[in-house]
Structures are given as C-alpha cells and as structure tokens.
PDB file of C-alpha atoms in Angstrom:
ATOM      1  CA  MET A   1     -11.252   4.129   3.465  1.00 94.00           C
ATOM      2  CA  THR A   2      -9.478   5.409   5.926  1.00 97.00           C
ATOM      3  CA  TYR A   3      -5.555   5.943   6.032  1.00 97.00           C
ATOM      4  CA  GLU A   4      -4.927   2.933   8.609  1.00 97.00           C
ATOM      5  CA  GLU A   5      -7.078   0.922   6.215  1.00 98.00           C
ATOM      6  CA  LYS A   6      -4.962   1.292   3.427  1.00 97.00           C
ATOM      7  CA  VAL A   7      -1.765   0.685   5.324  1.00 98.00           C
ATOM      8  CA  ALA A   8      -3.357  -2.323   6.438  1.00 98.00           C
ATOM      9  CA  TYR A   9      -4.691  -3.216   2.996  1.00 97.00           C
ATOM     10  CA  VAL A  10      -1.152  -2.408   1.330  1.00 98.00           C
ATOM     11  CA  GLN A  11       0.638  -4.636   4.110  1.00 97.00           C
ATOM     12  CA  ASN A  12      -1.366  -7.366   3.661  1.00 97.00           C
ATOM     13  CA  ALA A  13      -0.934  -7.278  -0.599  1.00 97.00           C
ATOM     14  CA  MET A  14       2.974  -7.045   0.327  1.00 97.00           C
ATOM     15  CA  GLN A  15       2.595  -9.962   2.110  1.00 97.00           C
ATOM     16  CA  GLN A  16       1.275 -11.752  -0.573  1.00 96.00           C
ATOM     17  CA  GLY A  17       3.850 -10.613  -2.989  1.00 96.00           C
ATOM     18  CA  ALA A  18       2.979  -7.358  -4.178  1.00 97.00           C
ATOM     19  CA  PRO A  19       6.020  -5.382  -4.573  1.00 96.00           C
ATOM     20  CA  SER A  20       5.797  -1.698  -3.217  1.00 96.00           C
ATOM     21  CA  TYR A  21       6.282   1.185  -5.698  1.00 95.00           C
ATOM     22  CA  PHE A  22       8.964   3.164  -3.648  1.00 96.00           C
ATOM     23  CA  GLY A  23      10.870   0.217  -2.786  1.00 96.00           C
ATOM     24  CA  LEU A  24       9.666   0.468   0.784  1.00 96.00           C
ATOM     25  CA  ASN A  25       9.195  -2.462   3.198  1.00 95.00           C
ATOM     26  CA  GLU A  26       6.075  -3.482   4.605  1.00 94.00           C
ATOM     27  CA  ASN A  27       6.990  -2.254   8.066  1.00 94.00           C
ATOM     28  CA  GLU A  28       7.384   1.349   6.115  1.00 97.00           C
ATOM     29  CA  ILE A  29       4.031   1.521   4.882  1.00 97.00           C
ATOM     30  CA  SER A  30       2.448   3.059   7.654  1.00 96.00           C
ATOM     31  CA  GLN A  31       4.994   5.939   8.300  1.00 96.00           C
ATOM     32  CA  MET A  32       4.534   7.127   4.699  1.00 95.00           C
ATOM     33  CA  PRO A  33       2.734  10.542   3.787  1.00 97.00           C
ATOM     34  CA  PRO A  34      -0.967  10.289   2.433  1.00 97.00           C
ATOM     35  CA  GLU A  35      -0.355  10.869  -1.084  1.00 97.00           C
ATOM     36  CA  HIS A  36       2.466   8.246  -1.487  1.00 97.00           C
ATOM     37  CA  LEU A  37      -0.016   6.233   0.477  1.00 97.00           C
ATOM     38  CA  GLU A  38      -2.290   6.849  -2.255  1.00 97.00           C
ATOM     39  CA  VAL A  39       0.284   5.507  -4.805  1.00 97.00           C
ATOM     40  CA  GLU A  40       1.016   2.240  -3.058  1.00 97.00           C
ATOM     41  CA  PHE A  41      -3.017   1.815  -2.429  1.00 97.00           C
ATOM     42  CA  ASP A  42      -3.691   2.251  -6.604  1.00 97.00           C
ATOM     43  CA  CYS A  43      -0.415  -0.418  -7.011  1.00 96.00           C
ATOM     44  CA  ALA A  44      -1.690  -2.936  -4.917  1.00 97.00           C
ATOM     45  CA  GLN A  45      -5.085  -2.681  -5.788  1.00 97.00           C
ATOM     46  CA  HIS A  46      -4.108  -3.294  -9.251  1.00 96.00           C
ATOM     47  CA  TRP A  47      -1.896  -6.076  -8.019  1.00 96.00           C
ATOM     48  CA  MET A  48      -4.476  -7.626  -6.003  1.00 94.00           C
ATOM     49  CA  GLY A  49      -7.245  -7.410  -8.846  1.00 94.00           C
ATOM     50  CA  ASP A  50      -9.380  -5.412  -6.733  1.00 84.00           C
ATOM     51  CA  GLU A  51      -9.854  -2.711  -8.948  1.00 65.00           C
TER      52      GLU A  51
END
C-alpha cells in the first residue's frame, strides 16, 4: 500500500471508532512521518480485524 492508501485506511478505521495510537485526530494522520503511520496502520488493521 502507498502512504496515501494507509492514511485513508487509518482515517476510515477512525471514522468507525478505532482509537489513534498516538492520540491524534483523524485530520492529523496525513501529516505523520511514515514510521509513525506504520504504527497507526498496524493498530487500525488489528482494530478492524484485517490482520
């Protein structure tokens, strides 16, 4: 997945109620460094059951 696709996935998960690992708002996700996005993405996948 591209950075943008992961951002969209995390934002979608947050819209459905997934919490942010770093305590961020949905609109802050697109400004994250790639290494932090990976953590948010992994947590969102776990929350969504898409592991």
